[in-house]
Amino acid sequence: MRWFDPLLDVLFPRSCLACGRDLCGGPWPWLCPACLARIEPPPPFPCPVCAGPLGPFAMPSACASCRRLRPRFDACVAAGGYEGTLGELVVRMKYGKDADLAWPLGELLADTLRLWAPLREVDVVVPVPMRFMKRVRRGFNQSEALAAEVARRLSLHLYRFVLRRGRAGPAQAGLTLAKRLVAQRRSMVV
């Protein structure tokens, strides 16, 4: 906490990004304790590749989704479950065209990544590209905004134009993990 933060709280009171309640003196600069408690934690024993639930004694090769669909990435990590506050904020950022949510969501993701063992092998952050017309409709690429914030917080380079979109796939909203992995395999070209 900086010495002038209490003064800023008086002059420009902060409110919870999820529910709008006053945040003066709260532990997080963007969520009240009640909304923070509504962030579902990631599964306790996640698959190291897809971050889906595995179980306490399962080998990483036991993930049925990864065996069947063979993702085109080596590993991923989840900052939390999509239900509750986190899901609401992600949906608001994407479909509510709220680019300002990139900094708090980027902070949450960067904090999660700092605890992730494979991070030491990461050199760059690459956002998922967006189709031109979808970007025009939304006004920004939420993946790029979030990736830029994560790269800044972790002092990594951001490479915006490494990936390009292949053929159009289905919208990811509402898809299961398995269907998302199938869509990802079909739509991304390196």
mmCIF file of C-alpha atoms in Angstrom:
data_model
loop_
_atom_site.group_PDB
_atom_site.id
_atom_site.type_symbol
_atom_site.label_atom_id
_atom_site.label_comp_id
_atom_site.label_asym_id
_atom_site.label_seq_id
_atom_site.Cartn_x
_atom_site.Cartn_y
_atom_site.Cartn_z
ATOM 1 C CA MET A 1 0.000 0.000 0.000
ATOM 2 C CA ARG A 2 1.314 3.411 -0.965
ATOM 3 C CA TRP A 3 1.282 6.250 1.575
ATOM 4 C CA PHE A 4 -1.223 8.294 -0.492
ATOM 5 C CA ASP A 5 -3.754 5.478 -1.075
ATOM 6 C CA PRO A 6 -5.939 6.484 1.920
ATOM 7 C CA LEU A 7 -6.076 10.051 0.567
ATOM 8 C CA LEU A 8 -7.077 8.763 -2.877
ATOM 9 C CA ASP A 9 -9.804 6.635 -1.250
ATOM 10 C CA VAL A 10 -11.281 9.775 0.320
ATOM 11 C CA LEU A 11 -11.058 11.874 -2.857
ATOM 12 C CA PHE A 12 -11.990 9.096 -5.282
ATOM 13 C CA PRO A 13 -13.809 6.336 -3.372
ATOM 14 C CA ARG A 14 -13.301 2.910 -4.918
ATOM 15 C CA SER A 15 -16.183 0.538 -5.434
ATOM 16 C CA CYS A 16 -16.333 -3.187 -6.057
ATOM 17 C CA LEU A 17 -16.210 -3.963 -9.765
ATOM 18 C CA ALA A 18 -18.704 -6.792 -9.313
ATOM 19 C CA CYS A 19 -21.396 -5.391 -7.000
ATOM 20 C CA GLY A 20 -20.587 -1.676 -6.666
ATOM 21 C CA ARG A 21 -20.176 -1.646 -2.843
ATOM 22 C CA ASP A 22 -17.710 0.756 -1.230
ATOM 23 C CA LEU A 23 -14.168 -0.639 -0.934
ATOM 24 C CA CYS A 24 -12.498 1.764 1.505
ATOM 25 C CA GLY A 25 -10.128 -0.280 3.616
ATOM 26 C CA GLY A 26 -10.805 -3.549 1.776
ATOM 27 C CA PRO A 27 -7.982 -6.028 1.140
ATOM 28 C CA TRP A 28 -8.310 -5.944 -2.665
ATOM 29 C CA PRO A 29 -8.388 -2.715 -4.655
ATOM 30 C CA TRP A 30 -11.117 -3.997 -6.985
ATOM 31 C CA LEU A 31 -13.357 -6.562 -5.231
ATOM 32 C CA CYS A 32 -15.196 -6.492 -1.914
ATOM 33 C CA PRO A 33 -14.685 -9.478 0.418
ATOM 34 C CA ALA A 34 -18.121 -10.927 -0.429
ATOM 35 C CA CYS A 35 -17.475 -10.926 -4.195
ATOM 36 C CA LEU A 36 -13.910 -12.129 -3.708
ATOM 37 C CA ALA A 37 -15.304 -15.094 -1.733
ATOM 38 C CA ARG A 38 -17.558 -15.901 -4.715
ATOM 39 C CA ILE A 39 -14.529 -16.598 -6.950
ATOM 40 C CA GLU A 40 -14.541 -20.361 -7.364
ATOM 41 C CA PRO A 41 -11.050 -21.805 -6.853
ATOM 42 C CA PRO A 42 -9.567 -23.935 -9.626
ATOM 43 C CA PRO A 43 -9.857 -27.720 -9.162
ATOM 44 C CA PRO A 44 -7.574 -28.970 -6.377
ATOM 45 C CA PHE A 45 -5.861 -31.548 -8.603
ATOM 46 C CA PRO A 46 -5.871 -30.070 -12.115
ATOM 47 C CA CYS A 47 -4.612 -31.698 -15.272
ATOM 48 C CA PRO A 48 -1.273 -30.000 -16.026
ATOM 49 C CA VAL A 49 -2.219 -29.675 -19.701
ATOM 50 C CA CYS A 50 -5.870 -28.538 -19.829
ATOM 51 C CA ALA A 51 -6.328 -27.471 -16.150
ATOM 52 C CA GLY A 52 -9.477 -29.610 -15.899
ATOM 53 C CA PRO A 53 -10.138 -31.732 -12.786
ATOM 54 C CA LEU A 54 -8.143 -34.954 -12.473
ATOM 55 C CA GLY A 55 -8.277 -36.299 -8.938
ATOM 56 C CA PRO A 56 -5.735 -36.652 -6.113
ATOM 57 C CA PHE A 57 -3.966 -39.813 -7.289
ATOM 58 C CA ALA A 58 -4.396 -39.609 -11.062
ATOM 59 C CA MET A 59 -1.408 -39.485 -13.365
ATOM 60 C CA PRO A 60 -1.353 -36.510 -15.758
ATOM 61 C CA SER A 61 -1.753 -38.950 -18.651
ATOM 62 C CA ALA A 62 -5.099 -40.008 -17.139
ATOM 63 C CA CYS A 63 -6.952 -36.937 -18.421
ATOM 64 C CA ALA A 64 -9.512 -38.339 -20.841
ATOM 65 C CA SER A 65 -10.037 -34.990 -22.598
ATOM 66 C CA CYS A 66 -6.325 -34.520 -23.314
ATOM 67 C CA ARG A 67 -5.834 -38.126 -24.451
ATOM 68 C CA ARG A 68 -8.794 -37.970 -26.794
ATOM 69 C CA LEU A 69 -8.324 -34.439 -28.155
ATOM 70 C CA ARG A 70 -4.537 -33.929 -27.974
ATOM 71 C CA PRO A 71 -4.455 -30.160 -27.340
ATOM 72 C CA ARG A 72 -2.015 -28.093 -29.407
ATOM 73 C CA PHE A 73 -0.544 -26.497 -26.288
ATOM 74 C CA ASP A 74 1.753 -27.878 -23.612
ATOM 75 C CA ALA A 75 0.119 -26.558 -20.457
ATOM 76 C CA CYS A 76 -2.327 -24.048 -19.052
ATOM 77 C CA VAL A 77 -3.452 -22.805 -15.683
ATOM 78 C CA ALA A 78 -6.783 -21.545 -14.362
ATOM 79 C CA ALA A 79 -7.088 -18.567 -12.021
ATOM 80 C CA GLY A 80 -10.449 -19.832 -10.822
ATOM 81 C CA GLY A 81 -13.715 -21.426 -11.810
ATOM 82 C CA TYR A 82 -15.896 -19.773 -14.419
ATOM 83 C CA GLU A 83 -18.884 -19.751 -12.079
ATOM 84 C CA GLY A 84 -19.587 -16.870 -9.713
ATOM 85 C CA THR A 85 -17.788 -13.538 -9.683
ATOM 86 C CA LEU A 86 -14.962 -14.474 -12.030
ATOM 87 C CA GLY A 87 -17.300 -15.731 -14.741
ATOM 88 C CA GLU A 88 -19.474 -12.622 -14.399
ATOM 89 C CA LEU A 89 -16.448 -10.341 -14.799
ATOM 90 C CA VAL A 90 -15.110 -12.274 -17.800
ATOM 91 C CA VAL A 91 -18.510 -12.127 -19.514
ATOM 92 C CA ARG A 92 -18.790 -8.418 -18.748
ATOM 93 C CA MET A 93 -15.331 -7.791 -20.197
ATOM 94 C CA LYS A 94 -16.059 -9.752 -23.380
ATOM 95 C CA TYR A 95 -19.687 -8.957 -24.120
ATOM 96 C CA GLY A 96 -20.172 -5.811 -22.071
ATOM 97 C CA LYS A 97 -17.240 -4.242 -23.899
ATOM 98 C CA ASP A 98 -15.611 -3.348 -20.570
ATOM 99 C CA ALA A 99 -11.897 -3.130 -21.468
ATOM 100 C CA ASP A 100 -11.155 -1.616 -18.039
ATOM 101 C CA LEU A 101 -11.571 -5.081 -16.523
ATOM 102 C CA ALA A 102 -8.301 -6.162 -18.187
ATOM 103 C CA TRP A 103 -6.208 -4.739 -15.327
ATOM 104 C CA PRO A 104 -7.955 -6.498 -12.395
ATOM 105 C CA LEU A 105 -8.411 -9.762 -14.292
ATOM 106 C CA GLY A 106 -4.811 -9.485 -15.510
ATOM 107 C CA GLU A 107 -3.692 -8.981 -11.907
ATOM 108 C CA LEU A 108 -5.578 -12.086 -10.788
ATOM 109 C CA LEU A 109 -4.150 -14.158 -13.647
ATOM 110 C CA ALA A 110 -0.601 -12.848 -13.111
ATOM 111 C CA ASP A 111 -0.829 -13.674 -9.383
ATOM 112 C CA THR A 112 -1.930 -17.208 -10.302
ATOM 113 C CA LEU A 113 0.868 -17.577 -12.849
ATOM 114 C CA ARG A 114 3.513 -16.498 -10.312
ATOM 115 C CA LEU A 115 2.692 -19.694 -8.368
ATOM 116 C CA TRP A 116 2.710 -21.888 -11.493
ATOM 117 C CA ALA A 117 5.898 -23.957 -11.805
ATOM 118 C CA PRO A 118 6.115 -23.890 -15.653
ATOM 119 C CA LEU A 119 6.201 -20.050 -15.599
ATOM 120 C CA ARG A 120 9.995 -20.072 -15.367
ATOM 121 C CA GLU A 121 10.028 -21.612 -18.863
ATOM 122 C CA VAL A 122 7.818 -18.854 -20.325
ATOM 123 C CA ASP A 123 9.480 -16.136 -22.399
ATOM 124 C CA VAL A 124 6.545 -14.400 -24.073
ATOM 125 C CA VAL A 125 2.805 -13.918 -23.796
ATOM 126 C CA VAL A 126 0.813 -14.495 -26.989
ATOM 127 C CA PRO A 127 -2.856 -13.442 -27.146
ATOM 128 C CA VAL A 128 -5.425 -15.433 -29.091
ATOM 129 C CA PRO A 129 -6.232 -13.512 -32.276
ATOM 130 C CA MET A 130 -9.754 -12.319 -33.007
ATOM 131 C CA ARG A 131 -11.567 -12.109 -36.309
ATOM 132 C CA PHE A 132 -11.616 -8.577 -37.691
ATOM 133 C CA MET A 133 -15.406 -8.129 -37.676
ATOM 134 C CA LYS A 134 -15.731 -9.483 -34.147
ATOM 135 C CA ARG A 135 -13.078 -6.999 -33.028
ATOM 136 C CA VAL A 136 -14.978 -4.180 -34.730
ATOM 137 C CA ARG A 137 -18.237 -5.226 -32.995
ATOM 138 C CA ARG A 138 -16.612 -5.483 -29.549
ATOM 139 C CA GLY A 139 -14.326 -2.488 -29.965
ATOM 140 C CA PHE A 140 -11.239 -4.322 -28.660
ATOM 141 C CA ASN A 141 -9.676 -7.781 -28.440
ATOM 142 C CA GLN A 142 -10.221 -8.873 -24.827
ATOM 143 C CA SER A 143 -7.587 -11.597 -25.162
ATOM 144 C CA GLU A 144 -4.995 -9.052 -26.280
ATOM 145 C CA ALA A 145 -5.931 -6.600 -23.508
ATOM 146 C CA LEU A 146 -5.663 -9.325 -20.872
ATOM 147 C CA ALA A 147 -2.404 -10.688 -22.331
ATOM 148 C CA ALA A 148 -0.885 -7.200 -22.365
ATOM 149 C CA GLU A 149 -1.720 -6.745 -18.680
ATOM 150 C CA VAL A 150 -0.308 -10.169 -17.741
ATOM 151 C CA ALA A 151 2.877 -9.534 -19.758
ATOM 152 C CA ARG A 152 3.345 -6.144 -18.079
ATOM 153 C CA ARG A 153 2.853 -7.535 -14.570
ATOM 154 C CA LEU A 154 5.201 -10.486 -15.163
ATOM 155 C CA SER A 155 7.811 -8.463 -17.094
ATOM 156 C CA LEU A 156 7.420 -10.672 -20.169
ATOM 157 C CA HIS A 157 7.334 -9.711 -23.834
ATOM 158 C CA LEU A 158 3.984 -9.529 -25.605
ATOM 159 C CA TYR A 159 3.950 -10.973 -29.155
ATOM 160 C CA ARG A 160 0.689 -9.933 -30.772
ATOM 161 C CA PHE A 161 1.059 -11.364 -34.269
ATOM 162 C CA VAL A 162 2.428 -14.883 -33.749
ATOM 163 C CA LEU A 163 -0.882 -16.693 -34.229
ATOM 164 C CA ARG A 164 -3.507 -16.154 -36.862
ATOM 165 C CA ARG A 165 -7.055 -17.376 -37.078
ATOM 166 C CA GLY A 166 -7.807 -20.309 -39.324
ATOM 167 C CA ARG A 167 -11.351 -21.074 -40.297
ATOM 168 C CA ALA A 168 -14.171 -19.765 -38.151
ATOM 169 C CA GLY A 169 -15.185 -22.008 -35.294
ATOM 170 C CA PRO A 170 -18.165 -21.906 -32.966
ATOM 171 C CA ALA A 171 -18.449 -19.270 -30.251
ATOM 172 C CA GLN A 172 -16.649 -20.522 -27.120
ATOM 173 C CA ALA A 173 -19.290 -19.222 -24.699
ATOM 174 C CA GLY A 174 -21.229 -22.093 -23.200
ATOM 175 C CA LEU A 175 -19.007 -24.861 -24.614
ATOM 176 C CA THR A 176 -17.690 -27.679 -22.436
ATOM 177 C CA LEU A 177 -13.936 -28.121 -21.986
ATOM 178 C CA ALA A 178 -13.876 -30.929 -24.554
ATOM 179 C CA LYS A 179 -15.746 -28.848 -27.137
ATOM 180 C CA ARG A 180 -13.446 -25.880 -26.502
ATOM 181 C CA LEU A 181 -10.391 -28.070 -27.121
ATOM 182 C CA VAL A 182 -11.894 -29.345 -30.385
ATOM 183 C CA ALA A 183 -12.700 -25.786 -31.513
ATOM 184 C CA GLN A 184 -9.188 -24.637 -30.579
ATOM 185 C CA ARG A 185 -7.590 -27.410 -32.652
ATOM 186 C CA ARG A 186 -9.614 -26.445 -35.712
ATOM 187 C CA SER A 187 -9.373 -22.660 -35.622
ATOM 188 C CA MET A 188 -5.781 -21.695 -34.721
ATOM 189 C CA VAL A 189 -2.877 -21.607 -37.151
ATOM 190 C CA VAL A 190 0.695 -21.000 -35.994
#
